Coordinates of N, CA and C in Angstrom, one line a residue:
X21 N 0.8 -1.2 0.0 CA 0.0 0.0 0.0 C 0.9 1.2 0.0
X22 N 0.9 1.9 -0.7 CA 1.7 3.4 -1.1 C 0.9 4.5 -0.1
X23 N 2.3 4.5 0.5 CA 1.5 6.0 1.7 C 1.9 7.6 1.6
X24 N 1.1 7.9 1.9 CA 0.4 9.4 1.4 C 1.4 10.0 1.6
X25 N 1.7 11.3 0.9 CA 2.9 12.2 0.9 C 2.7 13.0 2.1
X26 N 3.4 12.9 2.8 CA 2.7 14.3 4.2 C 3.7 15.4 4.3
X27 N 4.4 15.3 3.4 CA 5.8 16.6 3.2 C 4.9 17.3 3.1
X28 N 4.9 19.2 3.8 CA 4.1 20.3 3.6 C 5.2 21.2 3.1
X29 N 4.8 21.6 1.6 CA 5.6 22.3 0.7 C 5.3 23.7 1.6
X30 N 6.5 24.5 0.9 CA 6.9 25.9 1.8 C 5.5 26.7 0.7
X31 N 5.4 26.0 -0.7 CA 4.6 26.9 -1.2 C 2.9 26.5 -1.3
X32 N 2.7 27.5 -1.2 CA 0.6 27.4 -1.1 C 0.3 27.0 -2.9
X33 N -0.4 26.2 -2.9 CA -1.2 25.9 -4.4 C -1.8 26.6 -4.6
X34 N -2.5 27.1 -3.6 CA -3.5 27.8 -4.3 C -3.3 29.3 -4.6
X35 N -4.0 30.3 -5.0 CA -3.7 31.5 -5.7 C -4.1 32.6 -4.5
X36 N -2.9 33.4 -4.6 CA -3.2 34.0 -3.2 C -2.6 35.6 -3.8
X37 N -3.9 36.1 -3.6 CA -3.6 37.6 -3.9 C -2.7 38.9 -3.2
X38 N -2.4 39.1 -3.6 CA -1.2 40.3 -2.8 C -2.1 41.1 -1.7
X39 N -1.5 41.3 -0.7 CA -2.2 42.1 -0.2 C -1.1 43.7 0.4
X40 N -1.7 44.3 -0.6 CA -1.1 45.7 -1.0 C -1.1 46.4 0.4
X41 N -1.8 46.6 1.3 CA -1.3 47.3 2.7 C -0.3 46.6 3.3
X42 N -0.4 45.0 3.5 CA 1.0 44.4 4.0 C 2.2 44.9 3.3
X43 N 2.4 44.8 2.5 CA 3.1 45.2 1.4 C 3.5 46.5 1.6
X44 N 2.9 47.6 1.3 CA 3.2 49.1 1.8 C 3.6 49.4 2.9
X45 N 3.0 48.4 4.1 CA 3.4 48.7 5.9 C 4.8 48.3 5.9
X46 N 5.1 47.0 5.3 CA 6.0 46.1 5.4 C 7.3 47.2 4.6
X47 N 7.2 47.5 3.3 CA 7.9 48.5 2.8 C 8.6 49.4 3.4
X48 N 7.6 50.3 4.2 CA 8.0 51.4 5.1 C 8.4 51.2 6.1
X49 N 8.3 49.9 7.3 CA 9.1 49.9 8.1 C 10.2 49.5 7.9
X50 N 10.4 48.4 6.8 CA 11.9 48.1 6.8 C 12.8 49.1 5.3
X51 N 12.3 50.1 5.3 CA 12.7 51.3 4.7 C 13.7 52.2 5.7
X52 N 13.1 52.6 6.3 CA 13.4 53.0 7.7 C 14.3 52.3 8.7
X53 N 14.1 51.1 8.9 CA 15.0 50.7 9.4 C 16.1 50.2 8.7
X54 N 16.2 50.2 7.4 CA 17.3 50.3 6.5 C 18.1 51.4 6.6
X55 N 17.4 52.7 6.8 CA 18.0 53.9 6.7 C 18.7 54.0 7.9
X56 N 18.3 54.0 9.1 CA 18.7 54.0 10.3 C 20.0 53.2 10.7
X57 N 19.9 51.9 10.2 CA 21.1 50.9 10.2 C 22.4 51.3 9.5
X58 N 21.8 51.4 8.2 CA 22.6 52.0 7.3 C 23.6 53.4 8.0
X59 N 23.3 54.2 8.1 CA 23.5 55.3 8.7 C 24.7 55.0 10.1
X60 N 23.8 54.1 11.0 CA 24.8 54.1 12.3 C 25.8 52.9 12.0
X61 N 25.7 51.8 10.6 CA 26.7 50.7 10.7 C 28.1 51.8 9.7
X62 N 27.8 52.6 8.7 CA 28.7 53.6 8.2 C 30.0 54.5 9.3
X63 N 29.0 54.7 10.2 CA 29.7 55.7 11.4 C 30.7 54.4 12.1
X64 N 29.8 53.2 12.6 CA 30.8 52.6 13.5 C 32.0 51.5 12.4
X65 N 31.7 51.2 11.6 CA 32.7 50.4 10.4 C 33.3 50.7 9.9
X66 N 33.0 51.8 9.0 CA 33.6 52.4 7.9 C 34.5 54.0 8.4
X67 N 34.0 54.2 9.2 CA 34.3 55.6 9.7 C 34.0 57.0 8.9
X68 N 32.4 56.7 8.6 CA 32.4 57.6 7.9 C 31.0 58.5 8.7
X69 N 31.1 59.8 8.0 CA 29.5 60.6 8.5 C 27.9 59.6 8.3
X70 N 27.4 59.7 9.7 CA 26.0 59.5 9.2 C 25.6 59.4 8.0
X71 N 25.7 61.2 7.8 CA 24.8 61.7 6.2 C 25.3 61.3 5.5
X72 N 26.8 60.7 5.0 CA 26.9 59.8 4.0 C 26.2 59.1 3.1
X73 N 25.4 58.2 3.8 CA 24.9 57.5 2.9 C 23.5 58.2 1.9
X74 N 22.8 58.9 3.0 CA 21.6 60.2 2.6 C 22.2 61.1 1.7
X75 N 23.5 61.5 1.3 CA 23.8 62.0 0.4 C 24.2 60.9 -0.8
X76 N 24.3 60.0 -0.7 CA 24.2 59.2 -2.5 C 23.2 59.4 -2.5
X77 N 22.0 58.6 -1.9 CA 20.7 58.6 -2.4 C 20.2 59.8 -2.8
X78 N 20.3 61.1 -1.7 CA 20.1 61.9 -2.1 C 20.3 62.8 -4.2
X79 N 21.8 62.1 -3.8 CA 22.7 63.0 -5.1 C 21.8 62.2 -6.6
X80 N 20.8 61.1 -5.8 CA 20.1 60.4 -7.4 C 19.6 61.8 -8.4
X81 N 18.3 62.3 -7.1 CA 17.9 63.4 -7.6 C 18.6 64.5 -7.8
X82 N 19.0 65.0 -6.9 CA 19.9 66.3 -7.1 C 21.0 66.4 -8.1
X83 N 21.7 65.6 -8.2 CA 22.7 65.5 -9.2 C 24.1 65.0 -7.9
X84 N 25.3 65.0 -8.7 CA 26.5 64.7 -7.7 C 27.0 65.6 -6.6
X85 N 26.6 66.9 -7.1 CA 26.8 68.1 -6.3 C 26.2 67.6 -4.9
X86 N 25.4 67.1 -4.6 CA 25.1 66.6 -3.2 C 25.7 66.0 -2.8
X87 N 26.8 65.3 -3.5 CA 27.8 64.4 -2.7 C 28.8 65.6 -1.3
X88 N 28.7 66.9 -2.2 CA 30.1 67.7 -1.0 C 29.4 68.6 -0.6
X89 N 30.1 68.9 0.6 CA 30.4 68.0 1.2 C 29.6 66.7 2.0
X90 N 29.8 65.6 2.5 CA 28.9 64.5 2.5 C 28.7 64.3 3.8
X91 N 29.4 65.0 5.0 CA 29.2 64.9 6.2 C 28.6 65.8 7.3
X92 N 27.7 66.6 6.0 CA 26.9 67.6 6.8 C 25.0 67.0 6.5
X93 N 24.4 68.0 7.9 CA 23.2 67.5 7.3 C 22.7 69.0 6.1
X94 N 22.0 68.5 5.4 CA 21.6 69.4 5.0 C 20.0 68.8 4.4
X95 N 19.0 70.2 4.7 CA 18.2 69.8 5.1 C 17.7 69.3 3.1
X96 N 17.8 69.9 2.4 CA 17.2 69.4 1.1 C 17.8 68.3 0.7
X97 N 18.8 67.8 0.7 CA 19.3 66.8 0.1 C 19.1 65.1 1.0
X98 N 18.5 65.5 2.6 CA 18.5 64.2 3.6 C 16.9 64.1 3.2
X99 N 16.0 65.2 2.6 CA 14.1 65.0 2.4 C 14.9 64.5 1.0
X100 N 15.3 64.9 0.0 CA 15.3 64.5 -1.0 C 15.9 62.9 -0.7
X101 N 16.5 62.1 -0.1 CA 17.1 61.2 -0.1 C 15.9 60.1 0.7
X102 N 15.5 60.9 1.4 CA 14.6 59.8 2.0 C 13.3 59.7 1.0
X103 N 12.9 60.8 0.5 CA 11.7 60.3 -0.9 C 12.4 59.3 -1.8
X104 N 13.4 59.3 -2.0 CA 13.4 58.6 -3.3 C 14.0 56.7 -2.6
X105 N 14.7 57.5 -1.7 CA 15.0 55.8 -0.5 C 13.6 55.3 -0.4
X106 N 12.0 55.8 -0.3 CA 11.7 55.2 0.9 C 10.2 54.8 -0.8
X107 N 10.5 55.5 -1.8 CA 10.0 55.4 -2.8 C 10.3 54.0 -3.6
X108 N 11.6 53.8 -3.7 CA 12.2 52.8 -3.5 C 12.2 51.3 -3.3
X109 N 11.6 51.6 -1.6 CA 11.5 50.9 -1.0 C 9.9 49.8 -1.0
X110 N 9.4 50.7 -1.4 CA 7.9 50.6 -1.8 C 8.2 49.8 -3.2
X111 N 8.5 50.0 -4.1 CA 8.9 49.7 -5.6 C 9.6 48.0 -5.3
X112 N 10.3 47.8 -4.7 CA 11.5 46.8 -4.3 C 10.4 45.8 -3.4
X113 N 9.6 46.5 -2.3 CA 8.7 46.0 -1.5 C 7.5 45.0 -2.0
X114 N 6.9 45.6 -3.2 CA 5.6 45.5 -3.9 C 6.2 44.1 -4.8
X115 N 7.6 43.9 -5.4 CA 7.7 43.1 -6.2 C 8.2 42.3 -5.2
X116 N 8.7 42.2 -3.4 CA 8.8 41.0 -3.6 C 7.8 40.3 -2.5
X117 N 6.5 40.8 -2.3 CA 5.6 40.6 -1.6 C 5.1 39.9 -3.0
X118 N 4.8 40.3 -4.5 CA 4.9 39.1 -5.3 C 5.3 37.8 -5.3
X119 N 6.6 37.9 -4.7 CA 7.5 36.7 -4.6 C 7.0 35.9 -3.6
X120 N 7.0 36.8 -2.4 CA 6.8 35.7 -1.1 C 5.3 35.7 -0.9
X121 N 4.5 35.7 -1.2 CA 2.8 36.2 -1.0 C 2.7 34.3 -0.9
X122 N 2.6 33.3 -1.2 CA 2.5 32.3 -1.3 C 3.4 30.9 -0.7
X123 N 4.3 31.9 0.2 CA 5.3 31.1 0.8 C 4.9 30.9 2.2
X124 N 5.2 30.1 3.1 CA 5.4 30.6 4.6 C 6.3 31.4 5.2
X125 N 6.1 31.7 5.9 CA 7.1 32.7 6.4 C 8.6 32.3 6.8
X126 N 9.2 31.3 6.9 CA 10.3 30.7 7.2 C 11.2 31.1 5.9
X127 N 10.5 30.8 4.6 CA 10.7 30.6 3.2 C 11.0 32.2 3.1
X128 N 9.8 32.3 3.3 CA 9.4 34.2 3.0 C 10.9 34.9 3.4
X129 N 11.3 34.8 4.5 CA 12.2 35.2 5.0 C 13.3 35.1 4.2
X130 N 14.3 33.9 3.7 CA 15.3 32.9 3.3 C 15.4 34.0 2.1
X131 N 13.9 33.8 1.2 CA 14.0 34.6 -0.1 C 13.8 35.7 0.1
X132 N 13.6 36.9 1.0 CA 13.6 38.2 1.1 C 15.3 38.1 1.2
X133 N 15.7 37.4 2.3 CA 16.9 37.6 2.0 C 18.2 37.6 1.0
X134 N 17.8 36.6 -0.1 CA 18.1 36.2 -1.1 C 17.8 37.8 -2.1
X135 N 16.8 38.0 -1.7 CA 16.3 39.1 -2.5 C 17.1 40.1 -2.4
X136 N 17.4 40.6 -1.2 CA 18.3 41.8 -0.3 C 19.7 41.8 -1.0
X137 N 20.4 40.5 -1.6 CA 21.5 40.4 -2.0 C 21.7 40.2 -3.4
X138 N 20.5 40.4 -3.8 CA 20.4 40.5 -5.4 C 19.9 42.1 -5.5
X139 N 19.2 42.3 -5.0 CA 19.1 43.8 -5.0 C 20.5 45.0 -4.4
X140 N 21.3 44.0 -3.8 CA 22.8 44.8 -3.7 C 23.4 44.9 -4.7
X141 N 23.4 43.7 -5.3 CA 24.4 43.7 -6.8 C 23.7 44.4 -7.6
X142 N 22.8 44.7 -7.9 CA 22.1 45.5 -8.6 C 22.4 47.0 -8.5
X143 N 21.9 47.4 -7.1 CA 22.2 48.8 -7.2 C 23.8 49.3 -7.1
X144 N 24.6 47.9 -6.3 CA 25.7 48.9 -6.4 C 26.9 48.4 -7.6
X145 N 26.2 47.8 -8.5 CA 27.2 47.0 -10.2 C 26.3 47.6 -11.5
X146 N 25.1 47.5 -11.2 CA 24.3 48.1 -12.4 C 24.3 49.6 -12.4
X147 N 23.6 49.9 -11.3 CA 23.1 51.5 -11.4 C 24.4 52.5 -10.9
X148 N 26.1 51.5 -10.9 CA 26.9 52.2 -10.6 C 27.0 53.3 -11.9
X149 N 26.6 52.5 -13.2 CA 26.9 53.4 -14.2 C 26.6 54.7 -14.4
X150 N 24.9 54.8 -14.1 CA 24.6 56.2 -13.7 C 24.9 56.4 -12.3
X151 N 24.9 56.4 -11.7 CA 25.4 56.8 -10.3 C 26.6 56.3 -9.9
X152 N 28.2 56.7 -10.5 CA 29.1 56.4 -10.0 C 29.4 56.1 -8.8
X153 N 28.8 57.6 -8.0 CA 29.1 57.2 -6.3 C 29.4 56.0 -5.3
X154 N 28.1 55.4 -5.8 CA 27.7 54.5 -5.3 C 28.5 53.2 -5.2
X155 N 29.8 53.2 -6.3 CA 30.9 52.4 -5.8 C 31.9 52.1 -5.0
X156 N 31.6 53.8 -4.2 CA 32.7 53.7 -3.2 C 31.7 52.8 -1.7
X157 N 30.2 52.3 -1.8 CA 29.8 52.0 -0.8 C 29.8 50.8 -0.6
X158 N 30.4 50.1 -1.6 CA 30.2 48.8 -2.0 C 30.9 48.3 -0.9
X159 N 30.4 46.9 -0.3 CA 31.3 46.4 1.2 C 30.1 45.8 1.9
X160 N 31.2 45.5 2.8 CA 30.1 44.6 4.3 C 28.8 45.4 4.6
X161 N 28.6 46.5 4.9 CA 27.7 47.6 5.7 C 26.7 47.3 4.5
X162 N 27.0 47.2 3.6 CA 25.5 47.6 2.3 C 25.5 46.2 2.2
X163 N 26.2 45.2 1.6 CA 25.3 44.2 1.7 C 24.6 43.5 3.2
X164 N 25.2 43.9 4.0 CA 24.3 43.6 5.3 C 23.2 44.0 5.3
X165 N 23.1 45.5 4.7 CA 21.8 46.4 5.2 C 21.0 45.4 4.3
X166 N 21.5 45.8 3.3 CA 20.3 44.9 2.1 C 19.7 43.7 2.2
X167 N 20.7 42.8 3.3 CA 20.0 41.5 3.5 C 18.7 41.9 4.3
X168 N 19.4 42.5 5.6 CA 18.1 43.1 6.6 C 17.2 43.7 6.5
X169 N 17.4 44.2 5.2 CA 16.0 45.0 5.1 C 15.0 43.9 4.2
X170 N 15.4 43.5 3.0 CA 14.5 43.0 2.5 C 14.5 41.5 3.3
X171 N 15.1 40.8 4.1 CA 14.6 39.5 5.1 C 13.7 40.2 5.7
X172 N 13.5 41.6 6.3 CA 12.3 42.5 7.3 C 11.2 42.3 6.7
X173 N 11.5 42.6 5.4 CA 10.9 43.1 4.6 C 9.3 41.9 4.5
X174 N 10.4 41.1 3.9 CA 9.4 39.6 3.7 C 8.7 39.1 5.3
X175 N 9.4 39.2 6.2 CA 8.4 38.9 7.4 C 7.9 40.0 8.1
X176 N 8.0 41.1 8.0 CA 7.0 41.8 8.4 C 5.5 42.2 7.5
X177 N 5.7 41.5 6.1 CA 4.6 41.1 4.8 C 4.0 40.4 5.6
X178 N 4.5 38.8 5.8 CA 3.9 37.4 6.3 C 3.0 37.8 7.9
X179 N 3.4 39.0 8.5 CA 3.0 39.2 9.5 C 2.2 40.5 9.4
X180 N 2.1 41.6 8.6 CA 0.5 41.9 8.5 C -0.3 41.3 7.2
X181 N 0.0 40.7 6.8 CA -0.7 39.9 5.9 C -1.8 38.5 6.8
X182 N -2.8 38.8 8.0 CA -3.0 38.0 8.8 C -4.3 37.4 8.2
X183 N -4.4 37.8 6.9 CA -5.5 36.9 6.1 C -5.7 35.5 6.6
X184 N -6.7 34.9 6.2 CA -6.8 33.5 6.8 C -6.8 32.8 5.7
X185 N -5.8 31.8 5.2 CA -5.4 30.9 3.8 C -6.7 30.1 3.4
X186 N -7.0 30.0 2.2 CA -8.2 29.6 2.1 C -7.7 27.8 1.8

């Protein structure tokens, strides 16, 4: 007699719709707490200013000129930095609450993380082209942040996402 498979896959069969406020909540906290980490692992690692890193993102919009000096705050260039960071983060958020919307959260997690470090090589090998800067950040601190944010990312989804699986 052939006995029944009772392995429970990480992924759901059935079709499970995004759910866009998890997704957005999820985005914005670990946006934020990207930024924040980011910021204090720069100061204690690398030995660099805070605003450092608020001025690349910053310099997307403004142009390079916001790179100098990079260790001051200034107030247009840290709003301009957090809209387009936290804009971003929503954008990066939304595609991978696609990804994990049908996983459990253990999974969810694994591949946010996965995600975090594919989204490092991205921004800091692809988009180095237009954004030069961004090669001097390349290192431990960014891909760390990247894992953390998007591993956040995906379980803080799985966790306002409290739908009941059909």
């Amino acid at each position: 007699m052939a006995q029944a498979d009772t392995h429970e896959w990480p992924v759901k069969s059935q079709h499970r719709p995004i759910n866009w406020a998890a997704a957005l909540w999820a985005s914005l906290v670990s946006g934020l707490v990207f930024a924040a980490l980011e910021m204090a692992l720069v100061l204690m690692f690398d030995d660099l200013s805070p605003w450092v890193p608020l001025h690349m993102i910053g310099a997307i919009g403004l142009g390079p000129d916001a790179m100098s000096p990079a260790n001051n705050f200034d107030l247009k260039i840290v709003s301009t930095a957090v809209a387009i960071h936290m804009a971003l983060a929503i954008v990066y958020g939304f595609i991978l609450a696609l990804v994990v919307a049908r996983l459990d959260t253990g999974w969810a997690v694994i591949v946010g993380c996965v995600y975090g470090l594919v989204l490092y090589y991205i921004n800091f090998y692809g988009f180095t082209r237009s954004f030069p800067w961004f090669a001097d950040a390349r290192g431990g601190v960014s891909v760390f942040t990247h894992i953390v944010q998007s591993g956040l990312m995906a379980l803080l989804y799985k966790l306002f996402d409290r739908r009941p699986h059909a």
